[in-house]
Short mmCIF file of C-alpha atoms in Angstrom, two decimals:
data_model
loop_
_atom_site.label_atom_id
_atom_site.label_comp_id
_atom_site.label_asym_id
_atom_site.label_seq_id
_atom_site.Cartn_x
_atom_site.Cartn_y
_atom_site.Cartn_z
CA MET A 17 -12.10 -44.29 131.22
CA SER A 18 -9.21 -45.30 129.12
CA LEU A 19 -5.14 -44.55 129.21
CA GLY A 20 -3.12 -42.38 126.41
CA VAL A 21 0.10 -40.92 125.99
CA THR A 22 1.08 -38.57 123.64
CA SER A 23 5.26 -39.47 123.80
CA ARG A 24 7.81 -36.63 124.04
CA SER A 25 5.24 -33.91 121.59
CA LEU A 26 6.67 -31.24 123.27
CA ARG A 27 9.33 -32.05 122.32
CA GLY A 28 8.94 -32.00 118.41
CA ILE A 29 8.54 -35.94 117.95
CA SER A 30 5.65 -37.94 116.66
CA VAL A 31 2.88 -38.36 117.83
CA VAL A 32 2.63 -42.48 119.96
CA VAL A 33 -0.85 -42.96 120.83
CA ALA A 34 -1.07 -45.75 124.11
CA ILE A 35 -4.15 -46.92 124.64
CA LEU A 36 -5.03 -49.34 128.16
CA ALA A 37 -7.91 -50.07 128.84
CA ILE A 38 -8.94 -49.65 132.23
CA GLY A 39 -12.55 -49.67 133.35
CA ALA A 40 -15.11 -46.95 134.15
CA SER A 41 -13.97 -43.35 135.49
CA GLY A 42 -15.72 -43.81 138.51
CA CYS A 43 -14.74 -44.70 142.12
CA SER A 44 -16.43 -47.31 143.92
CA GLY A 45 -15.93 -48.58 147.29
CA GLY A 46 -12.37 -46.54 148.16
CA ASP A 47 -11.02 -46.94 152.07
CA GLY A 48 -8.58 -43.51 151.84
CA ALA A 49 -10.37 -40.58 152.35
CA ASN A 50 -7.85 -38.98 149.22
CA LYS A 51 -8.72 -42.21 147.39
CA HIS A 52 -10.64 -40.74 143.61
CA ALA A 53 -11.93 -41.46 140.09
CA VAL A 54 -9.41 -39.35 138.16
CA SER A 55 -11.63 -37.34 136.43
CA SER A 56 -13.07 -36.07 139.93
CA LEU A 57 -9.58 -34.44 139.94
CA ALA A 58 -8.36 -30.34 139.28
CA THR A 59 -6.05 -28.89 137.06
CA GLY A 60 -2.76 -28.96 139.04
CA ASP A 61 -3.39 -31.40 141.90
CA CYS A 62 -0.98 -34.28 142.04
CA TYR A 63 -1.87 -37.82 142.18
CA ASN A 64 -1.08 -41.50 142.67
CA LEU A 65 -2.26 -44.08 141.28
CA ASP A 66 -3.84 -46.63 143.62
CA GLY A 67 -5.10 -49.21 141.07
CA LYS A 68 -8.39 -50.59 141.22
CA SER A 69 -10.46 -49.68 142.99
CA GLY A 70 -12.95 -52.48 145.20
CA GLY A 71 -14.92 -54.48 143.32
CA SER A 72 -15.74 -52.64 140.02
CA GLY A 73 -12.46 -52.43 138.83
CA ASP A 74 -12.50 -48.70 138.35
CA LEU A 75 -8.93 -47.29 138.24
CA ALA A 76 -8.08 -44.54 141.07
CA VAL A 77 -5.90 -42.27 142.08
CA GLN A 78 -4.93 -40.87 145.61
CA ALA A 79 -4.64 -36.99 145.28
CA VAL A 80 -1.52 -35.75 147.31
CA PRO A 81 0.79 -32.84 147.88
CA CYS A 82 2.98 -31.96 145.13
CA GLU A 83 5.88 -31.64 147.59
CA ASP A 84 5.35 -35.14 147.90
CA PRO A 85 6.63 -37.56 145.31
CA HIS A 86 3.98 -38.37 143.04
CA LEU A 87 3.49 -40.78 139.50
CA GLY A 88 1.54 -37.27 138.20
CA GLN A 89 0.02 -33.96 137.96
CA VAL A 90 -3.26 -33.08 136.11
CA VAL A 91 -2.76 -29.77 133.58
CA ASP A 92 -6.17 -29.77 132.52
CA GLU A 93 -9.71 -31.50 132.29
CA PHE A 94 -12.34 -30.77 129.46
CA GLU A 95 -15.29 -33.23 128.05
CA ILE A 96 -16.19 -34.77 124.71
CA ASP A 97 -20.07 -33.06 124.98
CA ASP A 98 -20.27 -33.58 121.01
CA LYS A 99 -21.25 -36.89 120.46
CA ASP A 100 -24.04 -38.86 120.99
CA SER A 101 -22.31 -42.25 120.99
CA PHE A 102 -19.39 -43.39 121.86
CA PRO A 103 -17.11 -42.49 118.66
CA GLY A 104 -13.95 -45.11 118.89
CA ASP A 105 -10.90 -45.35 121.37
CA ASP A 106 -8.81 -43.32 118.04
CA ALA A 107 -11.36 -40.61 117.71
CA VAL A 108 -11.41 -40.25 121.01
CA ALA A 109 -7.38 -40.15 121.48
CA VAL A 110 -7.31 -37.71 118.50
CA ILE A 111 -9.96 -35.64 120.57
CA ALA A 112 -7.22 -35.34 123.05
CA ASP A 113 -4.30 -35.24 120.77
CA GLY A 114 -5.53 -32.31 119.80
CA ARG A 115 -5.44 -30.53 123.22
CA CYS A 116 -3.01 -32.20 125.69
CA PRO A 117 -0.14 -31.62 125.00
CA ALA A 118 -1.42 -27.39 124.29
CA ALA A 119 -2.66 -27.60 127.98
CA ALA A 120 0.75 -29.19 129.32
CA GLN A 121 2.51 -26.48 127.10
CA LYS A 122 0.62 -23.87 128.74
CA PHE A 123 1.12 -25.27 132.14
CA ALA A 124 4.73 -24.91 132.06
CA PRO A 125 5.67 -23.87 129.41
CA ASP A 126 10.18 -24.60 128.79
CA PRO A 127 10.03 -28.51 128.57
CA TRP A 128 13.48 -28.21 129.71
CA ALA A 129 12.52 -27.66 132.93
CA LEU A 130 11.02 -31.17 133.42
CA PRO A 131 11.87 -33.93 135.17
CA GLN A 132 13.46 -36.91 132.98
CA GLY A 133 11.00 -39.49 131.84
CA VAL A 134 7.67 -36.75 132.45
CA ASP A 135 5.75 -36.24 129.45
CA VAL A 136 1.94 -35.63 129.09
CA PHE A 137 -0.33 -38.74 129.20
CA TYR A 138 -3.85 -38.42 129.22
CA TYR A 139 -6.96 -40.33 131.00
CA HIS A 140 -10.06 -40.56 128.90
CA PRO A 141 -13.18 -42.13 128.43
CA SER A 142 -13.95 -46.00 126.73
CA LYS A 143 -16.76 -47.40 125.83
CA THR A 144 -17.35 -48.74 128.78
CA SER A 145 -17.14 -45.94 131.03
CA TRP A 146 -19.04 -43.94 128.63
CA ALA A 147 -22.00 -46.07 128.42
CA ALA A 148 -22.33 -44.99 132.47
CA GLY A 149 -22.28 -41.42 131.22
CA ASP A 150 -18.14 -40.50 131.75
CA ARG A 151 -16.84 -38.06 128.77
CA ALA A 152 -14.23 -36.87 130.93
CA VAL A 153 -10.93 -35.99 130.01
CA SER A 154 -7.92 -35.82 131.74
CA CYS A 155 -4.65 -35.05 130.83
CA ALA A 156 -1.55 -35.07 133.13
CA TYR A 157 2.21 -34.39 133.34
CA THR A 158 3.43 -37.83 134.22
CA SER A 159 6.38 -39.97 135.45
CA ASP A 160 7.30 -43.08 133.26
CA SER A 161 9.23 -43.93 135.06
CA GLY A 162 9.28 -44.30 139.16
CA THR A 163 7.74 -40.04 140.89
CA PHE A 164 9.10 -36.81 141.02
CA SER A 165 8.47 -34.09 143.82
CA GLY A 166 7.32 -30.27 143.19
CA SER A 167 4.93 -28.57 140.97
CA LEU A 168 5.25 -28.63 137.40
CA LYS A 169 2.79 -25.36 137.11
CA SER A 170 5.50 -22.25 135.24
CA ASP A 171 5.83 -19.06 137.88
CA PRO A 172 4.45 -16.32 134.65
CA LEU A 173 6.82 -15.57 131.93
CA ASP A 174 7.81 -12.35 130.56
CA ALA A 175 7.27 -11.76 126.78
CA GLY A 176 10.55 -12.98 125.78
CA GLN A 177 11.08 -16.69 127.02
CA LEU A 178 7.46 -17.12 125.96
CA ALA A 179 8.18 -15.80 122.36
CA TYR A 180 12.02 -17.82 122.95
CA LEU A 181 9.68 -20.64 123.50
CA LYS A 182 7.23 -20.99 120.92
CA GLY A 183 9.99 -20.43 118.19
CA SER A 184 12.39 -22.94 119.33
CA ALA A 185 9.10 -25.26 120.35
CA ALA A 186 8.04 -24.79 116.16
CA VAL A 187 11.85 -24.93 114.99
CA TYR A 188 11.93 -29.08 116.76
CA ASP A 189 8.52 -29.55 115.75
CA ALA A 190 9.07 -29.05 112.04
CA LEU A 191 12.22 -31.28 112.28
CA TRP A 192 10.98 -34.27 114.01
CA SER A 193 7.00 -33.99 112.70
CA HIS A 194 9.01 -34.03 108.98
CA GLN A 195 10.90 -37.39 109.37
CA PRO A 196 11.63 -38.61 105.54
CA GLU A 197 10.67 -42.08 105.09
CA GLY A 198 13.99 -43.22 103.94
CA GLU A 199 16.69 -44.10 106.15
CA LYS A 200 18.76 -41.02 103.86
CA ALA A 201 18.59 -38.25 101.34
CA ALA A 202 19.51 -41.23 98.37
CA ASP A 203 16.30 -43.18 99.67
CA ASP A 204 14.40 -40.37 99.91
CA LEU A 205 15.59 -37.02 98.33
CA PRO A 206 11.83 -35.23 98.36
CA GLY A 207 11.11 -36.88 101.64
CA TYR A 208 14.46 -34.86 103.46
CA LYS A 209 13.95 -31.21 101.18
CA ALA A 210 10.76 -31.66 102.66
CA GLN A 211 11.34 -31.51 105.94
CA ALA A 212 14.51 -28.61 105.07
CA ARG A 213 11.95 -26.34 103.62
CA ALA A 214 9.53 -26.99 107.19
CA VAL A 215 12.45 -26.10 109.40
CA ALA A 216 13.66 -23.01 107.39
CA ALA A 217 10.33 -21.70 107.75
CA ALA A 218 10.24 -22.28 111.25
CA LEU A 219 13.63 -20.85 111.58
CA ASP A 220 12.13 -17.59 109.56
CA THR A 221 9.53 -17.08 112.35
CA HIS A 222 11.82 -17.31 115.24
CA LEU A 223 14.82 -15.25 114.30
CA GLN A 224 11.89 -12.52 113.38
CA ALA A 225 10.56 -13.01 116.82
CA LEU A 226 13.89 -12.84 118.66
CA GLN A 227 14.38 -9.60 116.67
CA GLY A 228 12.67 -8.01 119.40
CA ILE A 229 15.12 -9.92 121.98
CA GLU A 230 17.66 -7.49 122.99
CA GLN A 231 20.01 -9.03 125.08
CA PRO A 232 23.44 -10.05 124.11
CA GLU A 233 23.65 -13.98 124.60
CA THR A 234 20.90 -14.12 122.19
CA GLY A 235 22.29 -11.89 120.04
CA LYS A 236 24.97 -14.58 119.64
CA LEU A 237 22.03 -16.97 118.88
CA ARG A 238 20.24 -15.43 116.50
CA ALA A 239 23.08 -14.72 114.81
CA LEU A 240 24.11 -18.90 114.16
CA LEU A 241 20.33 -19.44 113.55
CA GLU A 242 20.48 -17.23 110.81
CA GLU A 243 23.96 -19.14 109.18
CA ALA A 244 21.21 -22.70 109.41
CA ALA A 245 18.52 -21.26 108.23
CA GLU A 246 20.78 -20.44 105.21
CA GLU A 247 22.17 -23.78 105.23
CA TRP A 248 18.37 -25.64 105.17
CA LYS A 249 17.26 -23.88 102.86
CA THR A 250 20.38 -24.69 100.88
CA ALA A 251 19.11 -28.16 101.70
CA ALA A 252 15.83 -27.69 100.40
CA SER A 253 17.14 -26.66 96.61
CA ALA A 254 19.66 -29.78 96.83
CA ASP A 255 18.97 -31.14 93.26
CA ASP A 256 20.97 -34.18 93.99
CA ALA A 257 21.86 -36.50 97.51
CA ASP A 258 24.93 -35.21 97.53
CA THR A 259 24.43 -31.28 98.29
CA PHE A 260 21.78 -31.90 99.91
CA GLN A 261 23.41 -34.00 102.61
CA THR A 262 26.54 -31.45 102.38
CA ALA A 263 23.90 -28.38 103.59
CA TYR A 264 21.84 -31.03 105.69
CA ASP A 265 24.99 -31.83 107.67
CA ALA A 266 25.99 -28.36 108.50
CA ALA A 267 22.20 -27.10 109.11
CA PHE A 268 21.68 -29.93 111.35
CA ALA A 269 24.40 -29.52 113.41
CA GLY A 270 23.30 -25.45 113.27
CA ILE A 271 20.90 -25.86 115.50
CA ASP A 272 21.84 -28.40 117.95
CA PRO A 273 20.30 -27.57 121.38
CA LYS A 274 23.88 -27.56 123.48
CA LYS A 275 24.55 -23.64 121.60
CA SER A 276 21.12 -22.25 122.88
CA ILE A 277 22.21 -22.20 127.08
CA ALA A 278 24.06 -19.24 126.81
CA ALA A 279 20.71 -17.84 125.97
CA ARG A 280 18.62 -19.43 127.93
CA LYS A 281 20.51 -18.82 131.35
CA GLU A 282 20.25 -15.51 129.88
CA LEU A 283 16.92 -15.44 129.17
CA LYS A 284 16.88 -16.86 132.78
CA LEU A 285 15.59 -20.16 131.27
CA ALA A 286 16.55 -23.76 132.09
CA THR A 287 19.95 -24.58 130.47
CA THR A 288 19.86 -28.46 130.54
CA VAL A 289 19.69 -30.28 127.55
CA PRO A 290 16.98 -33.31 128.04
CA ALA A 291 18.84 -36.41 127.45
CA ASP A 292 16.75 -37.57 124.39
CA GLU A 293 17.23 -33.98 122.65
CA ALA A 294 20.73 -34.44 123.29
CA GLU A 295 21.56 -37.69 122.55
CA SER A 296 20.47 -36.60 118.87
CA TRP A 297 23.32 -34.67 118.39
CA GLU A 298 25.85 -36.77 119.73
CA GLY A 299 28.80 -38.09 117.62
#
């Protein structure tokens, strides 16, 4: 089985896939009652890596109670059942990328509620384990350093909370997934304008959803985002880099995550801006 990571996928950053070949997915010769292959764990199970079990070189994990310190928690598992021969690491990673982030977001919809350093990882078949019959993909929230305690499974959210989270995620996904190639607008004005159009469109959809939430702080946020949306539209239609930059500066400041804290508190969502997001708006 191989390990992949969808880096910061739920916070709208471009997908990065890291492949680490580890061996077949089955475990043999384990000496602990809770030592398993990753693929043997069920959705919601928490685990720690347990090195390589026995003499086979298989990856092993140890299931632990979620209240104990642990490395990860499984959020989904599925099998690749439409391929006869091993499609290759890249193709298998694409399949995992297409499903694991969505499963993780359903499991824990609010990315602000995740512990620092926890992200979406997946374990998928390698060429060797495929030949042995392995077709399992396990999606997990995993810490990139240290451990965390407690289940990340979210309590059921109401319609307003879900609408806010969906719209907010789409806005930041539009921002980061449409990163221009140039370092500044003068280097790639068409690319920056395309990014602005994508963010403006996502904001329009987000604003429509926010209209259905009749609460004061959410209403204030909606007014701020309406102003930001106009700046993004101005940037998207700019004829030159200077005009674009003036609108972009105001547009970018307008979607600073810190401006959503009061509305999030009102909606009973997490209110601590993740460090990696906060850094983007510093200075």
